[in-house]
Amino acid sequence: MTATVRGLLLAAGLAVIGYGLYGLLGDPYITDPVEILVWALGGLVIHDGLWVPLVCLLGAFLVRGPVLRGWLVVAAAVTAVGLPAVLRADDDHGNPSVLPLPYLRNWLLVLAATAGVALLLALAGRWRRRDRAARHRPRPVGRRPRPVRRRAPREDPS
């Protein structure tokens, strides 16, 4: 990646961060920005101190292939985002519009769909490796293929 592309990506990232901070600090519903800072630092500590090491250790010691490792990271992220809604599905405080969707079913469907994509990727990788190995298989040394001998047609004795 060239230095120009990196500089453009850095500038775009800083612009998005600045826009987010502007929206956060300019929001009239936020009365105490220190609470937001504490919440953000707590999320950072949980993410970098617990979640990432746990996912990395499980991936390194329990999982064999890179596709399965990738799917586990995706499944962990989907679970981290969707689990609060799944756990609060019946906690609507008399207002059915608070959590109106079947979140457990939807969470399981997203996990199944991402597992299906991971399975297709794993099968495609296996097929590609098998095809590449068949094309580059060395021929045995010292042996030539035998010519096919065809028999002459039999003559009818009558």
PDB file of C-alpha atoms in Angstrom:
ATOM      1  CA  MET A   1       0.000   0.000   0.000  1.00  0.00           C
ATOM      2  CA  THR A   2       1.468   3.313  -0.999  1.00  0.00           C
ATOM      3  CA  ALA A   3       1.985   6.220   1.345  1.00  0.00           C
ATOM      4  CA  THR A   4      -0.610   8.276  -0.524  1.00  0.00           C
ATOM      5  CA  VAL A   5      -3.325   5.670  -0.022  1.00  0.00           C
ATOM      6  CA  ARG A   6      -2.415   5.322   3.638  1.00  0.00           C
ATOM      7  CA  GLY A   7      -2.549   9.082   4.103  1.00  0.00           C
ATOM      8  CA  LEU A   8      -5.981   9.259   2.439  1.00  0.00           C
ATOM      9  CA  LEU A   9      -7.304   6.423   4.590  1.00  0.00           C
ATOM     10  CA  LEU A  10      -5.919   8.092   7.714  1.00  0.00           C
ATOM     11  CA  ALA A  11      -7.542  11.393   6.793  1.00  0.00           C
ATOM     12  CA  ALA A  12     -10.886   9.681   6.072  1.00  0.00           C
ATOM     13  CA  GLY A  13     -10.737   7.832   9.404  1.00  0.00           C
ATOM     14  CA  LEU A  14      -9.928  10.977  11.349  1.00  0.00           C
ATOM     15  CA  ALA A  15     -12.766  12.802   9.582  1.00  0.00           C
ATOM     16  CA  VAL A  16     -15.248  10.068  10.585  1.00  0.00           C
ATOM     17  CA  ILE A  17     -13.992  10.141  14.180  1.00  0.00           C
ATOM     18  CA  GLY A  18     -14.315  13.916  14.254  1.00  0.00           C
ATOM     19  CA  TYR A  19     -17.846  13.753  12.878  1.00  0.00           C
ATOM     20  CA  GLY A  20     -18.780  11.184  15.520  1.00  0.00           C
ATOM     21  CA  LEU A  21     -17.344  13.277  18.331  1.00  0.00           C
ATOM     22  CA  TYR A  22     -19.122  16.370  17.010  1.00  0.00           C
ATOM     23  CA  GLY A  23     -22.427  14.477  16.978  1.00  0.00           C
ATOM     24  CA  LEU A  24     -21.765  13.012  20.413  1.00  0.00           C
ATOM     25  CA  LEU A  25     -20.862  16.283  22.094  1.00  0.00           C
ATOM     26  CA  GLY A  26     -23.589  18.234  20.289  1.00  0.00           C
ATOM     27  CA  ASP A  27     -26.392  15.829  21.188  1.00  0.00           C
ATOM     28  CA  PRO A  28     -28.910  17.551  23.486  1.00  0.00           C
ATOM     29  CA  TYR A  29     -29.834  14.260  25.195  1.00  0.00           C
ATOM     30  CA  ILE A  30     -26.337  13.733  26.555  1.00  0.00           C
ATOM     31  CA  THR A  31     -26.104  15.676  29.777  1.00  0.00           C
ATOM     32  CA  ASP A  32     -22.889  14.194  31.183  1.00  0.00           C
ATOM     33  CA  PRO A  33     -20.130  13.447  28.634  1.00  0.00           C
ATOM     34  CA  VAL A  34     -18.022  11.871  31.408  1.00  0.00           C
ATOM     35  CA  GLU A  35     -20.472   8.944  31.568  1.00  0.00           C
ATOM     36  CA  ILE A  36     -19.968   8.405  27.850  1.00  0.00           C
ATOM     37  CA  LEU A  37     -16.194   8.462  28.344  1.00  0.00           C
ATOM     38  CA  VAL A  38     -16.443   5.904  31.181  1.00  0.00           C
ATOM     39  CA  TRP A  39     -18.697   3.713  29.018  1.00  0.00           C
ATOM     40  CA  ALA A  40     -16.272   3.922  26.057  1.00  0.00           C
ATOM     41  CA  LEU A  41     -13.246   3.109  28.236  1.00  0.00           C
ATOM     42  CA  GLY A  42     -15.109   0.173  29.774  1.00  0.00           C
ATOM     43  CA  GLY A  43     -15.904  -1.149  26.307  1.00  0.00           C
ATOM     44  CA  LEU A  44     -12.267  -0.750  25.303  1.00  0.00           C
ATOM     45  CA  VAL A  45     -11.037  -2.614  28.383  1.00  0.00           C
ATOM     46  CA  ILE A  46     -13.542  -5.446  27.880  1.00  0.00           C
ATOM     47  CA  HIS A  47     -12.753  -5.686  24.162  1.00  0.00           C
ATOM     48  CA  ASP A  48      -8.951  -5.519  24.340  1.00  0.00           C
ATOM     49  CA  GLY A  49      -8.500  -7.120  27.745  1.00  0.00           C
ATOM     50  CA  LEU A  50     -11.005  -9.971  27.568  1.00  0.00           C
ATOM     51  CA  TRP A  51     -12.740 -10.470  24.242  1.00  0.00           C
ATOM     52  CA  VAL A  52      -9.790 -10.358  21.790  1.00  0.00           C
ATOM     53  CA  PRO A  53      -7.447 -12.553  23.885  1.00  0.00           C
ATOM     54  CA  LEU A  54     -10.244 -15.081  24.452  1.00  0.00           C
ATOM     55  CA  VAL A  55     -11.109 -15.289  20.745  1.00  0.00           C
ATOM     56  CA  CYS A  56      -7.428 -15.507  19.769  1.00  0.00           C
ATOM     57  CA  LEU A  57      -6.681 -18.252  22.280  1.00  0.00           C
ATOM     58  CA  LEU A  58      -9.716 -20.294  21.272  1.00  0.00           C
ATOM     59  CA  GLY A  59      -8.857 -19.836  17.611  1.00  0.00           C
ATOM     60  CA  ALA A  60      -5.225 -20.807  18.093  1.00  0.00           C
ATOM     61  CA  PHE A  61      -5.780 -23.898  20.211  1.00  0.00           C
ATOM     62  CA  LEU A  62      -9.154 -25.314  19.224  1.00  0.00           C
ATOM     63  CA  VAL A  63      -9.657 -24.526  15.547  1.00  0.00           C
ATOM     64  CA  ARG A  64      -7.734 -25.934  12.606  1.00  0.00           C
ATOM     65  CA  GLY A  65      -8.559 -23.956   9.495  1.00  0.00           C
ATOM     66  CA  PRO A  66      -8.487 -20.238   8.735  1.00  0.00           C
ATOM     67  CA  VAL A  67     -12.050 -20.266   7.377  1.00  0.00           C
ATOM     68  CA  LEU A  68     -13.423 -21.693  10.611  1.00  0.00           C
ATOM     69  CA  ARG A  69     -11.379 -19.208  12.626  1.00  0.00           C
ATOM     70  CA  GLY A  70     -12.787 -16.376  10.547  1.00  0.00           C
ATOM     71  CA  TRP A  71     -16.327 -17.648  10.994  1.00  0.00           C
ATOM     72  CA  LEU A  72     -15.844 -17.877  14.750  1.00  0.00           C
ATOM     73  CA  VAL A  73     -14.710 -14.243  14.836  1.00  0.00           C
ATOM     74  CA  VAL A  74     -17.795 -13.242  12.799  1.00  0.00           C
ATOM     75  CA  ALA A  75     -20.059 -15.345  15.030  1.00  0.00           C
ATOM     76  CA  ALA A  76     -18.535 -13.782  18.140  1.00  0.00           C
ATOM     77  CA  ALA A  77     -19.113 -10.272  16.763  1.00  0.00           C
ATOM     78  CA  VAL A  78     -22.702 -11.064  15.744  1.00  0.00           C
ATOM     79  CA  THR A  79     -23.320 -12.552  19.172  1.00  0.00           C
ATOM     80  CA  ALA A  80     -21.821  -9.545  20.961  1.00  0.00           C
ATOM     81  CA  VAL A  81     -24.100  -7.218  19.016  1.00  0.00           C
ATOM     82  CA  GLY A  82     -27.241  -9.351  19.016  1.00  0.00           C
ATOM     83  CA  LEU A  83     -27.171 -11.007  22.426  1.00  0.00           C
ATOM     84  CA  PRO A  84     -28.577  -8.056  24.390  1.00  0.00           C
ATOM     85  CA  ALA A  85     -31.688  -8.021  22.192  1.00  0.00           C
ATOM     86  CA  VAL A  86     -31.991 -11.812  22.407  1.00  0.00           C
ATOM     87  CA  LEU A  87     -31.790 -11.771  26.201  1.00  0.00           C
ATOM     88  CA  ARG A  88     -34.328  -8.920  26.520  1.00  0.00           C
ATOM     89  CA  ALA A  89     -36.844 -10.349  24.045  1.00  0.00           C
ATOM     90  CA  ASP A  90     -39.685 -10.626  26.597  1.00  0.00           C
ATOM     91  CA  ASP A  91     -38.769  -7.499  28.564  1.00  0.00           C
ATOM     92  CA  ASP A  92     -40.886  -4.894  26.790  1.00  0.00           C
ATOM     93  CA  HIS A  93     -42.465  -3.234  29.889  1.00  0.00           C
ATOM     94  CA  GLY A  94     -45.934  -3.404  28.352  1.00  0.00           C
ATOM     95  CA  ASN A  95     -44.862  -1.741  25.094  1.00  0.00           C
ATOM     96  CA  PRO A  96     -44.658  -4.335  22.299  1.00  0.00           C
ATOM     97  CA  SER A  97     -42.961  -1.855  19.949  1.00  0.00           C
ATOM     98  CA  VAL A  98     -39.786  -1.717  22.073  1.00  0.00           C
ATOM     99  CA  LEU A  99     -38.459  -5.077  20.882  1.00  0.00           C
ATOM    100  CA  PRO A 100     -40.921  -6.073  18.163  1.00  0.00           C
ATOM    101  CA  LEU A 101     -38.919  -8.691  16.254  1.00  0.00           C
ATOM    102  CA  PRO A 102     -38.133 -12.375  16.930  1.00  0.00           C
ATOM    103  CA  TYR A 103     -34.508 -11.689  17.824  1.00  0.00           C
ATOM    104  CA  LEU A 104     -33.558 -15.248  18.780  1.00  0.00           C
ATOM    105  CA  ARG A 105     -34.736 -16.596  15.429  1.00  0.00           C
ATOM    106  CA  ASN A 106     -33.027 -13.776  13.537  1.00  0.00           C
ATOM    107  CA  TRP A 107     -29.765 -14.251  15.445  1.00  0.00           C
ATOM    108  CA  LEU A 108     -29.804 -17.975  14.670  1.00  0.00           C
ATOM    109  CA  LEU A 109     -30.579 -17.262  10.999  1.00  0.00           C
ATOM    110  CA  VAL A 110     -27.629 -14.869  10.753  1.00  0.00           C
ATOM    111  CA  LEU A 111     -25.346 -17.449  12.366  1.00  0.00           C
ATOM    112  CA  ALA A 112     -26.623 -20.145   9.990  1.00  0.00           C
ATOM    113  CA  ALA A 113     -26.164 -17.893   6.948  1.00  0.00           C
ATOM    114  CA  THR A 114     -22.613 -16.957   7.917  1.00  0.00           C
ATOM    115  CA  ALA A 115     -21.834 -20.624   8.640  1.00  0.00           C
ATOM    116  CA  GLY A 116     -23.149 -21.492   5.165  1.00  0.00           C
ATOM    117  CA  VAL A 117     -20.879 -18.897   3.574  1.00  0.00           C
ATOM    118  CA  ALA A 118     -17.921 -20.225   5.580  1.00  0.00           C
ATOM    119  CA  LEU A 119     -18.732 -23.767   4.478  1.00  0.00           C
ATOM    120  CA  LEU A 120     -18.855 -22.700   0.825  1.00  0.00           C
ATOM    121  CA  LEU A 121     -15.515 -20.918   1.212  1.00  0.00           C
ATOM    122  CA  ALA A 122     -13.955 -23.986   2.832  1.00  0.00           C
ATOM    123  CA  LEU A 123     -15.255 -26.285   0.092  1.00  0.00           C
ATOM    124  CA  ALA A 124     -14.049 -23.923  -2.636  1.00  0.00           C
ATOM    125  CA  GLY A 125     -10.589 -23.813  -1.035  1.00  0.00           C
ATOM    126  CA  ARG A 126     -10.450 -27.585  -0.782  1.00  0.00           C
ATOM    127  CA  TRP A 127     -11.562 -27.962  -4.395  1.00  0.00           C
ATOM    128  CA  ARG A 128      -8.934 -25.436  -5.549  1.00  0.00           C
ATOM    129  CA  ARG A 129      -6.157 -27.185  -3.613  1.00  0.00           C
ATOM    130  CA  ARG A 130      -7.187 -30.587  -4.961  1.00  0.00           C
ATOM    131  CA  ASP A 131      -7.291 -29.259  -8.524  1.00  0.00           C
ATOM    132  CA  ARG A 132      -3.893 -27.577  -8.136  1.00  0.00           C
ATOM    133  CA  ALA A 133      -2.372 -30.753  -6.660  1.00  0.00           C
ATOM    134  CA  ALA A 134      -3.730 -32.859  -9.537  1.00  0.00           C
ATOM    135  CA  ARG A 135      -2.214 -30.521 -12.136  1.00  0.00           C
ATOM    136  CA  HIS A 136       1.195 -30.440 -10.467  1.00  0.00           C
ATOM    137  CA  ARG A 137       1.459 -34.100  -9.548  1.00  0.00           C
ATOM    138  CA  PRO A 138       4.899 -35.370 -10.675  1.00  0.00           C
ATOM    139  CA  ARG A 139       5.038 -38.326 -13.037  1.00  0.00           C
ATOM    140  CA  PRO A 140       6.875 -41.425 -11.818  1.00  0.00           C
ATOM    141  CA  VAL A 141      10.551 -41.487 -12.820  1.00  0.00           C
ATOM    142  CA  GLY A 142      11.799 -44.379 -14.975  1.00  0.00           C
ATOM    143  CA  ARG A 143       8.368 -45.602 -16.005  1.00  0.00           C
ATOM    144  CA  ARG A 144       6.780 -44.832 -19.282  1.00  0.00           C
ATOM    145  CA  PRO A 145       3.139 -45.382 -19.921  1.00  0.00           C
ATOM    146  CA  ARG A 146       2.538 -48.634 -21.751  1.00  0.00           C
ATOM    147  CA  PRO A 147       1.039 -48.442 -25.181  1.00  0.00           C
ATOM    148  CA  VAL A 148      -2.446 -49.806 -25.489  1.00  0.00           C
ATOM    149  CA  ARG A 149      -2.451 -53.039 -27.519  1.00  0.00           C
ATOM    150  CA  ARG A 150      -5.524 -53.742 -29.461  1.00  0.00           C
ATOM    151  CA  ARG A 151      -6.417 -57.225 -30.538  1.00  0.00           C
ATOM    152  CA  ALA A 152      -7.207 -57.962 -34.094  1.00  0.00           C
ATOM    153  CA  PRO A 153     -10.833 -58.891 -34.673  1.00  0.00           C
ATOM    154  CA  ARG A 154     -11.481 -62.642 -34.631  1.00  0.00           C
ATOM    155  CA  GLU A 155     -12.276 -64.329 -37.829  1.00  0.00           C
ATOM    156  CA  ASP A 156     -15.456 -66.313 -38.010  1.00  0.00           C
ATOM    157  CA  PRO A 157     -14.542 -70.056 -38.426  1.00  0.00           C
ATOM    158  CA  SER A 158     -17.662 -70.960 -40.379  1.00  0.00           C
TER     159      SER A 158
END
